[in-house]
Amino acid sequence: MDSSLRFPSSFVFYFLLFTTATAGAPADPLDVGTIPFSDGFRHLFGESNCAPSVDGRGVRLLLDRFTGAGFTSSDMYRHGFYSAKIKLPSDHTAGVVVAFYTSNGDVFEKTHDELDIEFLGNIRGKKWRFQTNVYGNGSTHRGREERYTLWFDPTEDFHRYSILWTPDIIIFYVDEVPIRQIRKVEAMGGDYPSKPMSLYATIWDASDWATSGGRFKVNYKYAPFTAHFTDLSLEGCPVDPAILRSSSTDVAPACSVATTSLASKAYSILTPRRRAAMNRFRQRYMYYYYCYDSIRYPVPPPECVIDTAERVRYHDTGRLKFGSSHRRRPWRTTAAPSYYVNADIGAYTM
């Protein structure tokens, strides 16, 4: 090597240390236990389009011109951690929605609670977008919606999506990255989900709203649209739906031990590394934030913490202003391994 290109050994050491810290080590990996599909789930609708995988770990959901498909957990849960690795349909997916969510609408029709992750298909060549939402006690007119893009292509490989729900906190995860946190405040009242919920996963035709407000519909020339789910996780206190239908008994005392255990899990704690990753994700990839939607909410909902410096990046509609960074950032076309968290979402380990 040309002596002019040699570096001091100390420089090489710290360079290797830096690259390892920021690109090689996983950031607080989630400790997720999984169960076979048959142990915790059942078909919901479109049974012919709901096919368990050969290894029993997951299921394939299809949308064709006749029906979509879905599955649900066999039990309802009083708080919990719900998680799955998901691979989304590719190609032209306008109007297609893949949802992974919790709800109790079948039991509490007018006062239901819900926690949503909904993937919104798009026209060929455009990114999948997705949203999260929170409803409590039937407060559908006060949805707490956020919308985002991703730092990877969710059609090329499986990625883990998770929802944590405890009496005090809700956290949404993508892989190891927490993307959203809601802390319960007393002023939320019944808007904070409190009743046992089931886990659901569906694929369906949402042509009337999903892509550009319904401008682009599902094109069944590209059907069937296939979403794959595997490595499913259900952790929490199971509650028999029949008990809820026939009794007003409060199940909280019976679930106190499970709830305490849930709150002690590593994924229930936002370490400094995780919080830095979340802030980085939200800065780069969130493009709608309900707390800044002053047209919809002249007075922000009580759980909102307004960051005045961040607020200037958004219109009064809560949408990110044109030209912000997420519009310029191209999709990465390779799957995102665990070190992606450090490499893209935040080099925060130094």
Short mmCIF file of C-alpha atoms in Angstrom, two decimals:
data_model
loop_
_atom_site.label_atom_id
_atom_site.label_comp_id
_atom_site.label_asym_id
_atom_site.label_seq_id
_atom_site.Cartn_x
_atom_site.Cartn_y
_atom_site.Cartn_z
CA MET A 1 0.00 0.00 0.00
CA ASP A 2 1.17 3.53 -0.75
CA SER A 3 2.47 5.01 2.49
CA SER A 4 0.43 8.14 1.79
CA LEU A 5 -2.74 6.04 2.20
CA ARG A 6 -1.78 4.46 5.51
CA PHE A 7 -3.68 5.40 8.66
CA PRO A 8 -2.54 5.27 12.28
CA SER A 9 -3.53 2.05 13.98
CA SER A 10 -5.59 4.00 16.51
CA PHE A 11 -7.68 5.46 13.68
CA VAL A 12 -8.33 2.02 12.23
CA PHE A 13 -9.39 0.75 15.66
CA TYR A 14 -11.87 3.57 16.25
CA PHE A 15 -13.16 3.36 12.67
CA LEU A 16 -13.94 -0.34 13.14
CA LEU A 17 -15.50 0.37 16.52
CA PHE A 18 -17.72 3.08 15.01
CA THR A 19 -18.90 0.98 12.07
CA THR A 20 -19.65 -1.95 14.34
CA ALA A 21 -21.59 0.18 16.78
CA THR A 22 -23.67 1.95 14.16
CA ALA A 23 -24.21 -0.76 11.57
CA GLY A 24 -23.51 -4.19 12.94
CA ALA A 25 -25.20 -4.67 16.29
CA PRO A 26 -28.95 -5.03 16.70
CA ALA A 27 -30.64 -2.28 18.70
CA ASP A 28 -32.43 -3.76 21.69
CA PRO A 29 -33.88 -6.77 19.84
CA LEU A 30 -37.40 -7.78 20.86
CA ASP A 31 -37.72 -10.98 22.87
CA VAL A 32 -40.75 -12.44 21.11
CA GLY A 33 -42.19 -15.89 21.75
CA THR A 34 -44.18 -17.40 18.89
CA ILE A 35 -46.96 -19.99 18.61
CA PRO A 36 -48.24 -22.18 15.74
CA PHE A 37 -51.25 -20.80 13.88
CA SER A 38 -53.50 -23.65 15.01
CA ASP A 39 -52.68 -23.04 18.70
CA GLY A 40 -54.07 -19.54 18.91
CA PHE A 41 -56.01 -18.59 15.80
CA ARG A 42 -58.96 -19.48 13.60
CA HIS A 43 -60.38 -18.45 10.24
CA LEU A 44 -62.50 -15.30 10.23
CA PHE A 45 -63.83 -15.04 6.66
CA GLY A 46 -62.87 -16.09 3.15
CA GLU A 47 -61.79 -19.52 4.36
CA SER A 48 -60.88 -20.65 0.84
CA ASN A 49 -58.43 -17.72 0.68
CA CYS A 50 -56.92 -18.36 4.11
CA ALA A 51 -54.27 -21.10 3.86
CA PRO A 52 -52.07 -22.13 6.81
CA SER A 53 -48.41 -22.60 5.91
CA VAL A 54 -46.91 -26.07 5.54
CA ASP A 55 -44.72 -25.61 8.63
CA GLY A 56 -47.74 -24.55 10.71
CA ARG A 57 -46.10 -21.30 11.79
CA GLY A 58 -48.23 -18.95 9.75
CA VAL A 59 -50.88 -18.37 7.15
CA ARG A 60 -51.35 -16.91 3.69
CA LEU A 61 -54.25 -14.51 3.02
CA LEU A 62 -55.47 -13.81 -0.51
CA LEU A 63 -57.69 -11.18 -2.08
CA ASP A 64 -59.30 -12.04 -5.42
CA ARG A 65 -62.32 -10.68 -7.27
CA PHE A 66 -64.62 -12.88 -5.16
CA THR A 67 -63.44 -12.32 -1.59
CA GLY A 68 -60.71 -11.23 0.75
CA ALA A 69 -59.71 -13.24 3.82
CA GLY A 70 -58.95 -12.93 7.48
CA PHE A 71 -58.15 -14.72 10.71
CA THR A 72 -58.59 -13.91 14.38
CA SER A 73 -57.29 -15.07 17.73
CA SER A 74 -59.26 -17.82 19.45
CA ASP A 75 -59.41 -15.77 22.66
CA MET A 76 -59.76 -12.16 23.64
CA TYR A 77 -57.01 -10.62 25.76
CA ARG A 78 -57.04 -8.15 28.60
CA HIS A 79 -53.97 -6.16 27.48
CA GLY A 80 -51.23 -7.89 25.56
CA PHE A 81 -48.38 -7.96 23.07
CA TYR A 82 -49.46 -8.92 19.56
CA SER A 83 -46.91 -9.52 16.85
CA ALA A 84 -46.36 -11.13 13.46
CA LYS A 85 -43.86 -11.19 10.65
CA ILE A 86 -45.65 -10.00 7.52
CA LYS A 87 -44.76 -9.90 3.84
CA LEU A 88 -47.04 -7.71 1.73
CA PRO A 89 -48.30 -8.19 -1.85
CA SER A 90 -46.12 -6.74 -4.60
CA ASP A 91 -46.74 -5.07 -7.95
CA HIS A 92 -49.89 -2.97 -8.48
CA THR A 93 -51.75 -2.96 -5.14
CA ALA A 94 -53.91 0.17 -5.35
CA GLY A 95 -57.01 -0.14 -3.20
CA VAL A 96 -55.70 -3.18 -1.31
CA VAL A 97 -55.56 -2.98 2.48
CA VAL A 98 -53.76 -5.46 4.71
CA ALA A 99 -54.66 -4.95 8.36
CA PHE A 100 -53.15 -6.24 11.61
CA TYR A 101 -55.19 -4.98 14.53
CA THR A 102 -56.99 -5.62 17.81
CA SER A 103 -60.69 -5.02 18.38
CA ASN A 104 -63.70 -6.03 20.45
CA GLY A 105 -66.37 -4.82 18.02
CA ASP A 106 -68.05 -8.23 17.94
CA VAL A 107 -68.81 -8.00 21.65
CA PHE A 108 -69.11 -4.24 22.26
CA GLU A 109 -70.72 -3.03 19.05
CA LYS A 110 -71.33 0.59 20.09
CA THR A 111 -68.48 1.03 22.55
CA HIS A 112 -65.70 -0.95 20.94
CA ASP A 113 -61.96 -0.40 21.35
CA GLU A 114 -59.39 -0.84 18.58
CA LEU A 115 -55.65 -0.62 17.85
CA ASP A 116 -54.76 -0.62 14.16
CA ILE A 117 -51.84 -1.18 11.84
CA GLU A 118 -53.19 -0.82 8.30
CA PHE A 119 -51.05 -1.15 5.17
CA LEU A 120 -52.38 0.90 2.25
CA GLY A 121 -51.59 -0.43 -1.22
CA ASN A 122 -50.47 1.79 -4.06
CA ILE A 123 -50.07 1.99 -7.83
CA ARG A 124 -47.13 0.19 -9.42
CA GLY A 125 -43.80 1.79 -8.62
CA LYS A 126 -45.09 3.73 -5.62
CA LYS A 127 -44.41 2.87 -2.00
CA TRP A 128 -46.75 1.02 0.27
CA ARG A 129 -47.83 3.41 2.99
CA PHE A 130 -49.27 2.48 6.34
CA GLN A 131 -51.10 3.99 9.26
CA THR A 132 -51.68 3.35 12.94
CA ASN A 133 -54.79 4.33 14.85
CA VAL A 134 -56.26 4.13 18.33
CA TYR A 135 -59.94 4.04 19.28
CA GLY A 136 -61.51 3.71 22.70
CA ASN A 137 -65.10 3.24 23.79
CA GLY A 138 -66.53 3.70 20.29
CA SER A 139 -64.69 6.99 19.67
CA THR A 140 -64.36 6.40 15.93
CA HIS A 141 -65.01 10.10 15.21
CA ARG A 142 -61.94 10.91 17.33
CA GLY A 143 -59.50 8.55 15.69
CA ARG A 144 -55.86 9.20 16.49
CA GLU A 145 -54.36 8.50 13.09
CA GLU A 146 -50.73 8.67 12.01
CA ARG A 147 -49.40 7.79 8.54
CA TYR A 148 -45.91 6.76 7.46
CA THR A 149 -43.65 5.30 4.82
CA LEU A 150 -40.94 2.71 5.51
CA TRP A 151 -37.18 2.52 5.12
CA PHE A 152 -37.46 -0.83 3.27
CA ASP A 153 -39.67 -2.51 0.70
CA PRO A 154 -42.21 -4.57 2.72
CA THR A 155 -42.98 -6.80 -0.28
CA GLU A 156 -39.49 -8.29 -0.59
CA ASP A 157 -39.14 -10.03 2.76
CA PHE A 158 -40.81 -10.57 6.13
CA HIS A 159 -40.67 -7.85 8.76
CA ARG A 160 -42.07 -7.93 12.26
CA TYR A 161 -44.94 -5.62 13.20
CA SER A 162 -46.07 -5.46 16.83
CA ILE A 163 -48.62 -3.81 19.11
CA LEU A 164 -48.08 -3.48 22.85
CA TRP A 165 -51.10 -2.56 24.98
CA THR A 166 -50.91 -2.16 28.75
CA PRO A 167 -53.07 -0.19 31.22
CA ASP A 168 -50.67 2.74 30.91
CA ILE A 169 -48.98 2.65 27.52
CA ILE A 170 -49.43 1.64 23.88
CA ILE A 171 -46.41 1.13 21.63
CA PHE A 172 -46.34 0.20 17.94
CA TYR A 173 -43.19 -1.48 16.59
CA VAL A 174 -41.70 -2.16 13.17
CA ASP A 175 -38.98 -4.77 13.65
CA GLU A 176 -36.95 -3.49 16.63
CA VAL A 177 -37.99 0.13 16.10
CA PRO A 178 -40.78 1.64 18.21
CA ILE A 179 -42.58 4.00 15.83
CA ARG A 180 -45.31 5.34 18.13
CA GLN A 181 -46.06 5.60 21.82
CA ILE A 182 -49.26 6.72 23.56
CA ARG A 183 -49.24 7.20 27.30
CA LYS A 184 -52.58 7.12 29.07
CA VAL A 185 -53.58 10.43 30.60
CA GLU A 186 -56.66 10.85 32.78
CA ALA A 187 -58.18 13.38 30.39
CA MET A 188 -58.47 10.69 27.71
CA GLY A 189 -61.14 8.96 29.76
CA GLY A 190 -62.75 6.13 27.80
CA ASP A 191 -60.81 7.04 24.67
CA TYR A 192 -57.98 4.89 26.02
CA PRO A 193 -58.77 1.23 25.12
CA SER A 194 -59.69 -0.68 28.26
CA LYS A 195 -61.81 -3.72 27.37
CA PRO A 196 -60.50 -7.16 26.31
CA MET A 197 -59.75 -7.39 22.59
CA SER A 198 -59.09 -10.07 19.99
CA LEU A 199 -56.29 -9.93 17.43
CA TYR A 200 -57.25 -9.80 13.74
CA ALA A 201 -55.48 -9.91 10.39
CA THR A 202 -57.27 -9.26 7.10
CA ILE A 203 -56.80 -8.44 3.44
CA TRP A 204 -59.66 -6.68 1.68
CA ASP A 205 -60.80 -4.32 -1.09
CA ALA A 206 -60.81 -0.72 0.14
CA SER A 207 -61.05 0.91 -3.28
CA ASP A 208 -63.29 3.67 -1.98
CA TRP A 209 -60.59 5.26 0.20
CA ALA A 210 -57.24 3.47 0.50
CA THR A 211 -55.22 4.92 -2.41
CA SER A 212 -55.34 8.66 -3.06
CA GLY A 213 -58.71 8.93 -1.36
CA GLY A 214 -60.27 6.32 -3.64
CA ARG A 215 -58.93 7.68 -6.91
CA PHE A 216 -57.16 4.41 -7.70
CA LYS A 217 -59.18 1.20 -7.36
CA VAL A 218 -58.19 -2.44 -7.03
CA ASN A 219 -57.22 -3.80 -10.45
CA TYR A 220 -58.01 -7.51 -10.40
CA LYS A 221 -55.83 -8.10 -13.43
CA TYR A 222 -53.06 -8.36 -10.83
CA ALA A 223 -54.98 -10.71 -8.51
CA PRO A 224 -54.65 -12.68 -6.41
CA PHE A 225 -53.02 -10.31 -3.95
CA THR A 226 -51.21 -12.34 -1.30
CA ALA A 227 -50.15 -11.35 2.21
CA HIS A 228 -48.03 -13.79 4.21
CA PHE A 229 -48.02 -13.97 8.02
CA THR A 230 -45.64 -16.04 10.12
CA ASP A 231 -44.04 -16.23 13.60
CA LEU A 232 -47.24 -15.08 15.30
CA SER A 233 -47.12 -13.96 18.92
CA LEU A 234 -49.85 -13.57 21.55
CA GLU A 235 -48.86 -12.59 25.07
CA GLY A 236 -51.33 -11.38 27.67
CA CYS A 237 -54.27 -12.54 29.76
CA PRO A 238 -56.77 -14.60 27.70
CA VAL A 239 -60.44 -13.98 28.39
CA ASP A 240 -63.29 -16.17 27.14
CA PRO A 241 -65.59 -13.98 24.97
CA ALA A 242 -68.59 -15.91 26.31
CA ILE A 243 -67.90 -14.53 29.80
CA LEU A 244 -67.99 -10.97 28.52
CA ARG A 245 -71.25 -11.54 26.66
CA SER A 246 -73.00 -13.10 29.63
CA SER A 247 -71.56 -11.16 32.55
CA SER A 248 -70.51 -7.68 33.55
CA THR A 249 -67.78 -9.10 35.80
CA ASP A 250 -64.59 -7.07 35.77
CA VAL A 251 -61.81 -9.33 34.50
CA ALA A 252 -59.04 -6.95 35.59
CA PRO A 253 -58.34 -8.58 39.00
CA ALA A 254 -57.97 -12.02 37.44
CA CYS A 255 -55.50 -10.59 34.94
CA SER A 256 -53.42 -8.56 37.38
CA VAL A 257 -50.49 -11.02 37.45
CA ALA A 258 -50.36 -11.29 33.64
CA THR A 259 -50.62 -7.52 33.28
CA THR A 260 -47.78 -6.95 35.74
CA SER A 261 -45.65 -9.48 33.87
CA LEU A 262 -46.42 -7.77 30.56
CA ALA A 263 -45.35 -4.38 31.89
CA SER A 264 -42.01 -5.85 32.99
CA LYS A 265 -41.09 -7.18 29.55
CA ALA A 266 -38.24 -5.55 27.66
CA TYR A 267 -40.54 -4.44 24.84
CA SER A 268 -42.62 -2.46 27.35
CA ILE A 269 -39.65 -0.23 28.16
CA LEU A 270 -38.40 2.48 25.82
CA THR A 271 -34.68 2.53 26.48
CA PRO A 272 -32.70 5.60 25.35
CA ARG A 273 -31.64 3.68 22.25
CA ARG A 274 -35.21 2.78 21.36
CA ARG A 275 -36.48 6.29 22.02
CA ALA A 276 -33.76 7.72 19.77
CA ALA A 277 -34.74 5.27 17.04
CA MET A 278 -38.41 6.21 17.40
CA ASN A 279 -37.68 9.92 17.17
CA ARG A 280 -35.55 9.35 14.11
CA PHE A 281 -38.26 7.27 12.42
CA ARG A 282 -40.93 9.86 13.10
CA GLN A 283 -38.76 12.67 11.79
CA ARG A 284 -37.96 10.84 8.57
CA TYR A 285 -41.01 8.76 7.74
CA MET A 286 -44.16 10.15 9.37
CA TYR A 287 -46.15 12.29 6.95
CA TYR A 288 -49.46 12.78 8.80
CA TYR A 289 -49.83 13.49 12.52
CA TYR A 290 -53.24 14.03 14.05
CA CYS A 291 -51.87 16.18 16.88
CA TYR A 292 -50.91 18.85 14.34
CA ASP A 293 -54.22 18.67 12.45
CA SER A 294 -55.71 21.90 13.78
CA ILE A 295 -58.57 21.78 11.29
CA ARG A 296 -59.78 18.47 12.64
CA TYR A 297 -58.75 19.21 16.23
CA PRO A 298 -58.73 22.97 17.03
CA VAL A 299 -57.79 21.85 20.54
CA PRO A 300 -55.27 18.98 20.38
CA PRO A 301 -56.37 15.73 22.09
CA PRO A 302 -55.14 15.61 25.70
CA GLU A 303 -52.37 13.05 25.16
CA CYS A 304 -50.69 15.21 22.50
CA VAL A 305 -47.33 16.75 23.33
CA ILE A 306 -46.78 19.61 20.90
CA ASP A 307 -43.20 20.17 19.77
CA THR A 308 -43.22 23.73 18.43
CA ALA A 309 -40.05 23.21 16.39
CA GLU A 310 -41.50 20.11 14.76
CA ARG A 311 -44.91 21.71 14.32
CA VAL A 312 -43.65 24.12 11.64
CA ARG A 313 -42.93 21.16 9.35
CA TYR A 314 -46.65 20.38 9.09
CA HIS A 315 -49.63 22.07 7.49
CA ASP A 316 -52.75 22.85 9.54
CA THR A 317 -54.13 19.61 8.06
CA GLY A 318 -51.49 17.63 9.93
CA ARG A 319 -49.74 16.66 6.69
CA LEU A 320 -46.02 17.10 6.23
CA LYS A 321 -45.20 20.08 4.06
CA PHE A 322 -44.07 19.40 0.50
CA GLY A 323 -40.35 18.92 0.05
CA SER A 324 -39.71 17.34 3.44
CA SER A 325 -37.10 14.61 3.64
CA HIS A 326 -39.34 11.54 3.42
CA ARG A 327 -40.39 12.46 -0.12
CA ARG A 328 -36.81 12.47 -1.34
CA ARG A 329 -35.65 9.29 0.34
CA PRO A 330 -35.84 6.28 -2.02
CA TRP A 331 -36.87 2.85 -0.88
CA ARG A 332 -34.09 0.49 -0.08
CA THR A 333 -34.54 -2.51 -2.31
CA THR A 334 -33.03 -5.12 0.00
CA ALA A 335 -34.47 -6.69 3.11
CA ALA A 336 -33.70 -4.94 6.36
CA PRO A 337 -31.65 -7.07 8.77
CA SER A 338 -31.45 -6.15 12.43
CA TYR A 339 -28.49 -3.82 11.94
CA TYR A 340 -30.65 -1.70 9.63
CA VAL A 341 -32.05 -0.07 12.72
CA ASN A 342 -28.70 1.49 13.49
CA ALA A 343 -27.63 2.10 9.92
CA ASP A 344 -30.74 3.93 8.78
CA ILE A 345 -33.14 4.75 11.59
CA GLY A 346 -30.49 6.11 13.89
CA ALA A 347 -26.77 5.88 14.45
CA TYR A 348 -27.35 6.58 18.09
CA THR A 349 -25.05 4.12 19.77
CA MET A 350 -22.02 6.40 19.87
#
